[in-house]
Amino acid sequence: MREAGSGETQCRERIDTAMALLAGGRIADAEARFMALLADRPGEPEALHGLACIARASGQAGLAIGLAGRALGMGGLSDAQRARFHITLGAALAEEGHLEPARAALHVAILLGPGDPRAHRHAGHVLCRQGRPDEGIVALNEAVRLAPADLTSHQELAGELMALRRFSAAAVVFRAIVTLRPESAAAWANLGAALLEAGEPDGARAALRRAVENDAA
């Protein structure tokens, strides 16, 4: 039993190392780690999922769909694993333009792991692309609620609100962004643009002035 536990611990460490390499942009190194893990443990679902993540990062969404599907087909998965794998599958399906299958996969991910902001964020984008903006904004707002310090979730919510011409709501989100990144000239410029469109010229001028100051710093 100790040997089996030790083996699982080593496997987890190898997976974590490979995912850290991927997060750091070292795609080739991460891929080599996952391939070595698969050679040692054929059919290892976490390795298949890691390769699916690499395929997405490399712009190969079709390959990612196949790899994520294989990972989900393995037995003995926990709900947490199935949730993560469905997020990757849903995101890849969306990137290939398969919006309804993507929405379904992300819905499963939310049911299995409702606390993961990534599932809500990807679902929000898919729903907006499907012409269901109100549902999409609800999902994106949930992503922000779950990860209030995550800049990406805020930016993507603000972007969708701007695309929908909901400028006052977008300005609220951009204000949160400049709170998170007060040194960002782009964040202040985006806030200024949203306020201008929302009919708040004084606030827009102040935000754009701050953008110029930050850009010159």
mmCIF file of C-alpha atoms in Angstrom:
data_model
loop_
_atom_site.group_PDB
_atom_site.id
_atom_site.type_symbol
_atom_site.label_atom_id
_atom_site.label_comp_id
_atom_site.label_asym_id
_atom_site.label_seq_id
_atom_site.Cartn_x
_atom_site.Cartn_y
_atom_site.Cartn_z
ATOM 1 C CA MET A 1 0.000 0.000 0.000
ATOM 2 C CA ARG A 2 2.847 2.409 0.787
ATOM 3 C CA GLU A 3 4.376 1.776 -2.600
ATOM 4 C CA ALA A 4 1.071 2.491 -4.360
ATOM 5 C CA GLY A 5 0.628 5.693 -2.365
ATOM 6 C CA SER A 6 4.175 6.740 -3.142
ATOM 7 C CA GLY A 7 3.559 6.055 -6.823
ATOM 8 C CA GLU A 8 0.444 8.216 -6.831
ATOM 9 C CA THR A 9 2.294 11.012 -5.057
ATOM 10 C CA GLN A 10 5.100 10.899 -7.616
ATOM 11 C CA CYS A 11 2.554 10.901 -10.437
ATOM 12 C CA ARG A 12 0.831 13.964 -8.953
ATOM 13 C CA GLU A 13 4.170 15.735 -8.598
ATOM 14 C CA ARG A 14 5.022 15.003 -12.236
ATOM 15 C CA ILE A 15 1.634 16.313 -13.365
ATOM 16 C CA ASP A 16 1.980 19.467 -11.261
ATOM 17 C CA THR A 17 5.476 20.082 -12.630
ATOM 18 C CA ALA A 18 4.309 19.686 -16.223
ATOM 19 C CA MET A 19 1.322 21.989 -15.692
ATOM 20 C CA ALA A 20 3.603 24.601 -14.110
ATOM 21 C CA LEU A 21 5.857 24.428 -17.163
ATOM 22 C CA LEU A 22 2.831 24.920 -19.411
ATOM 23 C CA ALA A 23 1.646 27.879 -17.339
ATOM 24 C CA GLY A 24 5.115 29.372 -17.710
ATOM 25 C CA GLY A 25 4.978 29.071 -21.492
ATOM 26 C CA ARG A 26 7.429 26.175 -21.732
ATOM 27 C CA ILE A 27 5.115 24.143 -23.943
ATOM 28 C CA ALA A 28 7.692 21.737 -25.382
ATOM 29 C CA ASP A 29 9.043 20.889 -21.940
ATOM 30 C CA ALA A 30 5.538 20.328 -20.588
ATOM 31 C CA GLU A 31 4.653 18.106 -23.528
ATOM 32 C CA ALA A 32 7.786 16.009 -23.004
ATOM 33 C CA ARG A 33 6.852 15.508 -19.343
ATOM 34 C CA PHE A 34 3.329 14.403 -20.145
ATOM 35 C CA MET A 35 4.506 12.050 -22.890
ATOM 36 C CA ALA A 36 7.021 10.480 -20.489
ATOM 37 C CA LEU A 37 4.269 10.041 -17.901
ATOM 38 C CA LEU A 38 2.040 8.344 -20.480
ATOM 39 C CA ALA A 39 4.886 6.015 -21.397
ATOM 40 C CA ASP A 40 5.160 4.982 -17.751
ATOM 41 C CA ARG A 41 1.402 4.954 -17.099
ATOM 42 C CA PRO A 42 -0.485 4.276 -20.348
ATOM 43 C CA GLY A 43 -3.927 5.841 -20.337
ATOM 44 C CA GLU A 44 -3.181 8.158 -17.408
ATOM 45 C CA PRO A 45 -6.130 10.598 -17.637
ATOM 46 C CA GLU A 46 -4.282 13.567 -16.142
ATOM 47 C CA ALA A 47 -1.532 13.185 -18.732
ATOM 48 C CA LEU A 48 -4.100 13.009 -21.538
ATOM 49 C CA HIS A 49 -5.762 16.102 -20.152
ATOM 50 C CA GLY A 50 -2.416 17.862 -19.897
ATOM 51 C CA LEU A 51 -1.761 17.118 -23.553
ATOM 52 C CA ALA A 52 -5.225 18.473 -24.365
ATOM 53 C CA CYS A 53 -4.276 21.710 -22.598
ATOM 54 C CA ILE A 54 -1.058 21.824 -24.605
ATOM 55 C CA ALA A 55 -2.987 21.284 -27.831
ATOM 56 C CA ARG A 56 -5.252 24.229 -26.979
ATOM 57 C CA ALA A 57 -2.264 26.407 -26.127
ATOM 58 C CA SER A 58 -0.757 25.458 -29.496
ATOM 59 C CA GLY A 59 -3.899 26.374 -31.433
ATOM 60 C CA GLN A 60 -4.894 22.758 -32.097
ATOM 61 C CA ALA A 61 -8.414 22.772 -30.710
ATOM 62 C CA GLY A 62 -9.461 19.722 -32.725
ATOM 63 C CA LEU A 63 -6.684 17.640 -31.194
ATOM 64 C CA ALA A 64 -7.583 19.001 -27.759
ATOM 65 C CA ILE A 65 -11.164 17.783 -28.201
ATOM 66 C CA GLY A 66 -9.968 14.257 -28.919
ATOM 67 C CA LEU A 67 -7.516 14.166 -26.037
ATOM 68 C CA ALA A 68 -9.989 15.604 -23.533
ATOM 69 C CA GLY A 69 -12.571 13.084 -24.710
ATOM 70 C CA ARG A 70 -10.094 10.254 -24.162
ATOM 71 C CA ALA A 71 -9.319 11.543 -20.665
ATOM 72 C CA LEU A 72 -13.019 11.642 -19.829
ATOM 73 C CA GLY A 73 -13.396 8.089 -21.094
ATOM 74 C CA MET A 74 -11.045 6.735 -18.474
ATOM 75 C CA GLY A 75 -12.564 5.089 -15.419
ATOM 76 C CA GLY A 76 -12.277 6.100 -11.805
ATOM 77 C CA LEU A 77 -12.336 9.854 -12.301
ATOM 78 C CA SER A 78 -13.326 12.110 -9.436
ATOM 79 C CA ASP A 79 -15.943 14.812 -9.890
ATOM 80 C CA ALA A 80 -13.179 17.413 -9.670
ATOM 81 C CA GLN A 81 -11.284 15.753 -12.509
ATOM 82 C CA ARG A 82 -14.378 15.408 -14.647
ATOM 83 C CA ALA A 83 -15.183 19.083 -14.060
ATOM 84 C CA ARG A 84 -11.696 20.211 -15.153
ATOM 85 C CA PHE A 85 -11.686 17.927 -18.160
ATOM 86 C CA HIS A 86 -15.109 19.194 -19.243
ATOM 87 C CA ILE A 87 -13.860 22.780 -19.037
ATOM 88 C CA THR A 88 -11.023 21.955 -21.420
ATOM 89 C CA LEU A 89 -13.367 20.028 -23.704
ATOM 90 C CA GLY A 90 -15.924 22.844 -23.721
ATOM 91 C CA ALA A 91 -13.337 25.520 -24.406
ATOM 92 C CA ALA A 92 -11.854 23.517 -27.285
ATOM 93 C CA LEU A 93 -15.280 22.829 -28.766
ATOM 94 C CA ALA A 94 -16.049 26.547 -28.637
ATOM 95 C CA GLU A 95 -12.768 27.337 -30.372
ATOM 96 C CA GLU A 96 -13.785 24.963 -33.162
ATOM 97 C CA GLY A 97 -17.171 26.686 -33.440
ATOM 98 C CA HIS A 98 -19.203 23.816 -31.960
ATOM 99 C CA LEU A 99 -21.148 26.084 -29.652
ATOM 100 C CA GLU A 100 -23.983 23.872 -28.446
ATOM 101 C CA PRO A 101 -21.733 20.898 -27.601
ATOM 102 C CA ALA A 102 -19.418 23.400 -25.902
ATOM 103 C CA ARG A 103 -22.284 24.821 -23.857
ATOM 104 C CA ALA A 104 -23.346 21.314 -22.839
ATOM 105 C CA ALA A 105 -19.820 20.351 -21.773
ATOM 106 C CA LEU A 106 -19.433 23.533 -19.748
ATOM 107 C CA HIS A 107 -22.837 23.012 -18.146
ATOM 108 C CA VAL A 108 -21.614 19.625 -16.919
ATOM 109 C CA ALA A 109 -18.446 21.286 -15.628
ATOM 110 C CA ILE A 110 -20.505 23.802 -13.651
ATOM 111 C CA LEU A 111 -22.700 21.083 -12.186
ATOM 112 C CA LEU A 112 -19.641 19.099 -11.099
ATOM 113 C CA GLY A 113 -17.547 22.058 -9.941
ATOM 114 C CA PRO A 114 -19.702 25.140 -9.429
ATOM 115 C CA GLY A 115 -16.904 26.953 -7.627
ATOM 116 C CA ASP A 116 -14.519 27.026 -10.598
ATOM 117 C CA PRO A 117 -14.680 30.467 -12.254
ATOM 118 C CA ARG A 118 -13.205 29.154 -15.507
ATOM 119 C CA ALA A 119 -16.305 27.076 -16.237
ATOM 120 C CA HIS A 120 -18.574 30.095 -15.791
ATOM 121 C CA ARG A 121 -16.259 32.321 -17.830
ATOM 122 C CA HIS A 122 -16.114 29.987 -20.811
ATOM 123 C CA ALA A 123 -19.855 29.330 -20.564
ATOM 124 C CA GLY A 124 -20.494 33.066 -20.591
ATOM 125 C CA HIS A 125 -18.600 33.522 -23.833
ATOM 126 C CA VAL A 126 -20.386 30.607 -25.470
ATOM 127 C CA LEU A 127 -23.812 31.881 -24.428
ATOM 128 C CA CYS A 128 -23.021 35.348 -25.786
ATOM 129 C CA ARG A 129 -21.903 33.827 -29.073
ATOM 130 C CA GLN A 130 -25.136 31.837 -29.190
ATOM 131 C CA GLY A 131 -27.167 35.035 -29.009
ATOM 132 C CA ARG A 132 -28.061 34.558 -25.331
ATOM 133 C CA PRO A 133 -26.352 37.649 -23.893
ATOM 134 C CA ASP A 134 -28.347 37.953 -20.686
ATOM 135 C CA GLU A 135 -27.438 34.398 -19.675
ATOM 136 C CA GLY A 136 -23.882 34.986 -20.796
ATOM 137 C CA ILE A 137 -23.462 38.092 -18.661
ATOM 138 C CA VAL A 138 -24.886 36.245 -15.650
ATOM 139 C CA ALA A 139 -22.261 33.529 -16.135
ATOM 140 C CA LEU A 140 -19.440 36.044 -16.553
ATOM 141 C CA ASN A 141 -20.575 37.935 -13.459
ATOM 142 C CA GLU A 142 -20.459 34.660 -11.544
ATOM 143 C CA ALA A 143 -16.884 34.119 -12.728
ATOM 144 C CA VAL A 144 -15.974 37.561 -11.360
ATOM 145 C CA ARG A 145 -17.783 36.871 -8.094
ATOM 146 C CA LEU A 146 -15.871 33.632 -7.640
ATOM 147 C CA ALA A 147 -12.505 35.205 -8.504
ATOM 148 C CA PRO A 148 -12.691 38.885 -7.552
ATOM 149 C CA ALA A 149 -8.936 39.350 -7.932
ATOM 150 C CA ASP A 150 -8.747 37.655 -11.345
ATOM 151 C CA LEU A 151 -8.035 40.309 -13.958
ATOM 152 C CA THR A 152 -8.963 38.058 -16.875
ATOM 153 C CA SER A 153 -12.509 37.473 -15.639
ATOM 154 C CA HIS A 154 -13.061 41.215 -15.218
ATOM 155 C CA GLN A 155 -11.612 42.048 -18.624
ATOM 156 C CA GLU A 156 -13.704 39.485 -20.438
ATOM 157 C CA LEU A 157 -16.905 40.610 -18.691
ATOM 158 C CA ALA A 158 -16.147 44.224 -19.559
ATOM 159 C CA GLY A 159 -15.398 43.286 -23.158
ATOM 160 C CA GLU A 160 -18.719 41.514 -23.586
ATOM 161 C CA LEU A 161 -20.592 44.429 -21.989
ATOM 162 C CA MET A 162 -18.909 46.866 -24.364
ATOM 163 C CA ALA A 163 -19.798 44.655 -27.337
ATOM 164 C CA LEU A 164 -23.404 44.677 -26.132
ATOM 165 C CA ARG A 165 -23.235 48.489 -25.783
ATOM 166 C CA ARG A 166 -24.015 48.273 -22.082
ATOM 167 C CA PHE A 167 -21.567 51.058 -21.388
ATOM 168 C CA SER A 168 -22.590 52.023 -17.861
ATOM 169 C CA ALA A 169 -22.295 48.405 -16.713
ATOM 170 C CA ALA A 170 -18.959 48.090 -18.502
ATOM 171 C CA ALA A 171 -17.700 51.214 -16.732
ATOM 172 C CA VAL A 172 -18.448 49.609 -13.370
ATOM 173 C CA VAL A 173 -16.288 46.633 -14.311
ATOM 174 C CA PHE A 174 -13.516 48.834 -15.697
ATOM 175 C CA ARG A 175 -13.487 50.701 -12.384
ATOM 176 C CA ALA A 176 -12.854 47.392 -10.669
ATOM 177 C CA ILE A 177 -10.051 46.709 -13.146
ATOM 178 C CA VAL A 178 -8.270 49.994 -12.442
ATOM 179 C CA THR A 179 -8.557 49.201 -8.741
ATOM 180 C CA LEU A 180 -6.754 45.935 -9.443
ATOM 181 C CA ARG A 181 -4.237 47.506 -11.852
ATOM 182 C CA PRO A 182 -4.006 51.233 -11.094
ATOM 183 C CA GLU A 183 -0.690 51.463 -12.951
ATOM 184 C CA SER A 184 -2.195 50.248 -16.259
ATOM 185 C CA ALA A 185 -2.625 52.963 -18.862
ATOM 186 C CA ALA A 186 -4.778 50.643 -20.970
ATOM 187 C CA ALA A 187 -7.153 49.986 -18.074
ATOM 188 C CA TRP A 188 -7.688 53.716 -17.506
ATOM 189 C CA ALA A 189 -8.140 54.288 -21.255
ATOM 190 C CA ASN A 190 -10.787 51.574 -21.396
ATOM 191 C CA LEU A 191 -12.573 53.124 -18.433
ATOM 192 C CA GLY A 192 -12.466 56.500 -20.159
ATOM 193 C CA ALA A 193 -13.934 55.066 -23.347
ATOM 194 C CA ALA A 194 -16.750 53.345 -21.452
ATOM 195 C CA LEU A 195 -17.578 56.492 -19.476
ATOM 196 C CA LEU A 196 -17.595 58.587 -22.638
ATOM 197 C CA GLU A 197 -20.019 56.197 -24.303
ATOM 198 C CA ALA A 198 -22.115 56.140 -21.118
ATOM 199 C CA GLY A 199 -22.539 59.904 -21.265
ATOM 200 C CA GLU A 200 -20.160 60.792 -18.418
ATOM 201 C CA PRO A 201 -17.680 63.178 -20.077
ATOM 202 C CA ASP A 202 -16.149 64.513 -16.859
ATOM 203 C CA GLY A 203 -15.349 61.039 -15.596
ATOM 204 C CA ALA A 204 -14.091 60.081 -19.040
ATOM 205 C CA ARG A 205 -11.683 63.037 -19.153
ATOM 206 C CA ALA A 206 -10.325 62.213 -15.713
ATOM 207 C CA ALA A 207 -9.785 58.567 -16.636
ATOM 208 C CA LEU A 208 -8.127 59.427 -19.961
ATOM 209 C CA ARG A 209 -5.899 61.960 -18.217
ATOM 210 C CA ARG A 210 -4.802 59.207 -15.843
ATOM 211 C CA ALA A 211 -4.148 56.930 -18.815
ATOM 212 C CA VAL A 212 -1.837 59.522 -20.388
ATOM 213 C CA GLU A 213 -0.029 60.062 -17.078
ATOM 214 C CA ASN A 214 0.501 56.331 -16.596
ATOM 215 C CA ASP A 215 1.667 55.905 -20.187
ATOM 216 C CA ALA A 216 4.238 58.636 -19.746
ATOM 217 C CA ALA A 217 5.540 57.271 -16.445
#
